[in-house]
């Protein structure tokens, strides 16, 4: 009975470690996606500012 309990504890510990690794990978993927979204938003803002500057330049000519 004790051996069975030890075996079950080892299996649970292994599964827990696997889930922790999986969670870490998911967290890293989420952070990467959040950064990509943020960069896309900043790029759009930059494009808009560039467009406005271009229009101002045309008006000055």
PDB file of C-alpha atoms in Angstrom, residues 16-56:
ATOM      1  CA  UNK A  16       2.601  18.973 -11.762  1.00  0.00           C
ATOM      2  CA  UNK A  17       6.081  19.696 -13.108  1.00  0.00           C
ATOM      3  CA  UNK A  18       4.847  19.150 -16.676  1.00  0.00           C
ATOM      4  CA  UNK A  19       1.952  21.540 -16.093  1.00  0.00           C
ATOM      5  CA  UNK A  20       4.298  24.143 -14.622  1.00  0.00           C
ATOM      6  CA  UNK A  21       6.475  23.949 -17.747  1.00  0.00           C
ATOM      7  CA  UNK A  22       3.388  24.187 -19.948  1.00  0.00           C
ATOM      8  CA  UNK A  23       2.135  27.184 -17.991  1.00  0.00           C
ATOM      9  CA  UNK A  24       5.506  28.910 -18.317  1.00  0.00           C
ATOM     10  CA  UNK A  25       5.501  28.338 -22.082  1.00  0.00           C
ATOM     11  CA  UNK A  26       1.962  29.685 -22.374  1.00  0.00           C
ATOM     12  CA  UNK A  27       2.897  32.737 -20.340  1.00  0.00           C
ATOM     13  CA  UNK A  28       5.882  33.423 -22.590  1.00  0.00           C
ATOM     14  CA  UNK A  29       3.704  33.049 -25.686  1.00  0.00           C
ATOM     15  CA  UNK A  30       1.127  35.437 -24.234  1.00  0.00           C
ATOM     16  CA  UNK A  31       3.804  38.015 -23.438  1.00  0.00           C
ATOM     17  CA  UNK A  32       5.138  37.699 -26.983  1.00  0.00           C
ATOM     18  CA  UNK A  33       1.671  38.211 -28.448  1.00  0.00           C
ATOM     19  CA  UNK A  34       1.052  41.209 -26.183  1.00  0.00           C
ATOM     20  CA  UNK A  35       4.318  42.749 -27.346  1.00  0.00           C
ATOM     21  CA  UNK A  36       3.402  42.161 -30.977  1.00  0.00           C
ATOM     22  CA  UNK A  37       0.052  43.863 -30.441  1.00  0.00           C
ATOM     23  CA  UNK A  38       1.715  46.793 -28.704  1.00  0.00           C
ATOM     24  CA  UNK A  39       4.257  47.146 -31.506  1.00  0.00           C
ATOM     25  CA  UNK A  40       1.519  47.070 -34.142  1.00  0.00           C
ATOM     26  CA  UNK A  41      -0.366  49.801 -32.292  1.00  0.00           C
ATOM     27  CA  UNK A  42       2.774  51.928 -32.032  1.00  0.00           C
ATOM     28  CA  UNK A  43       3.476  51.399 -35.722  1.00  0.00           C
ATOM     29  CA  UNK A  44      -0.038  52.554 -36.616  1.00  0.00           C
ATOM     30  CA  UNK A  45       0.398  55.659 -34.461  1.00  0.00           C
ATOM     31  CA  UNK A  46       3.724  56.361 -36.129  1.00  0.00           C
ATOM     32  CA  UNK A  47       2.185  55.967 -39.581  1.00  0.00           C
ATOM     33  CA  UNK A  48      -0.577  58.394 -38.648  1.00  0.00           C
ATOM     34  CA  UNK A  49       1.913  60.947 -37.344  1.00  0.00           C
ATOM     35  CA  UNK A  50       3.989  60.559 -40.482  1.00  0.00           C
ATOM     36  CA  UNK A  51       0.917  61.100 -42.611  1.00  0.00           C
ATOM     37  CA  UNK A  52       0.055  64.270 -40.692  1.00  0.00           C
ATOM     38  CA  UNK A  53       3.593  65.572 -41.054  1.00  0.00           C
ATOM     39  CA  UNK A  54       3.516  64.836 -44.744  1.00  0.00           C
ATOM     40  CA  UNK A  55       0.293  66.828 -45.098  1.00  0.00           C
ATOM     41  CA  UNK A  56       1.792  69.733 -43.176  1.00  0.00           C
TER      42      UNK A  56
END
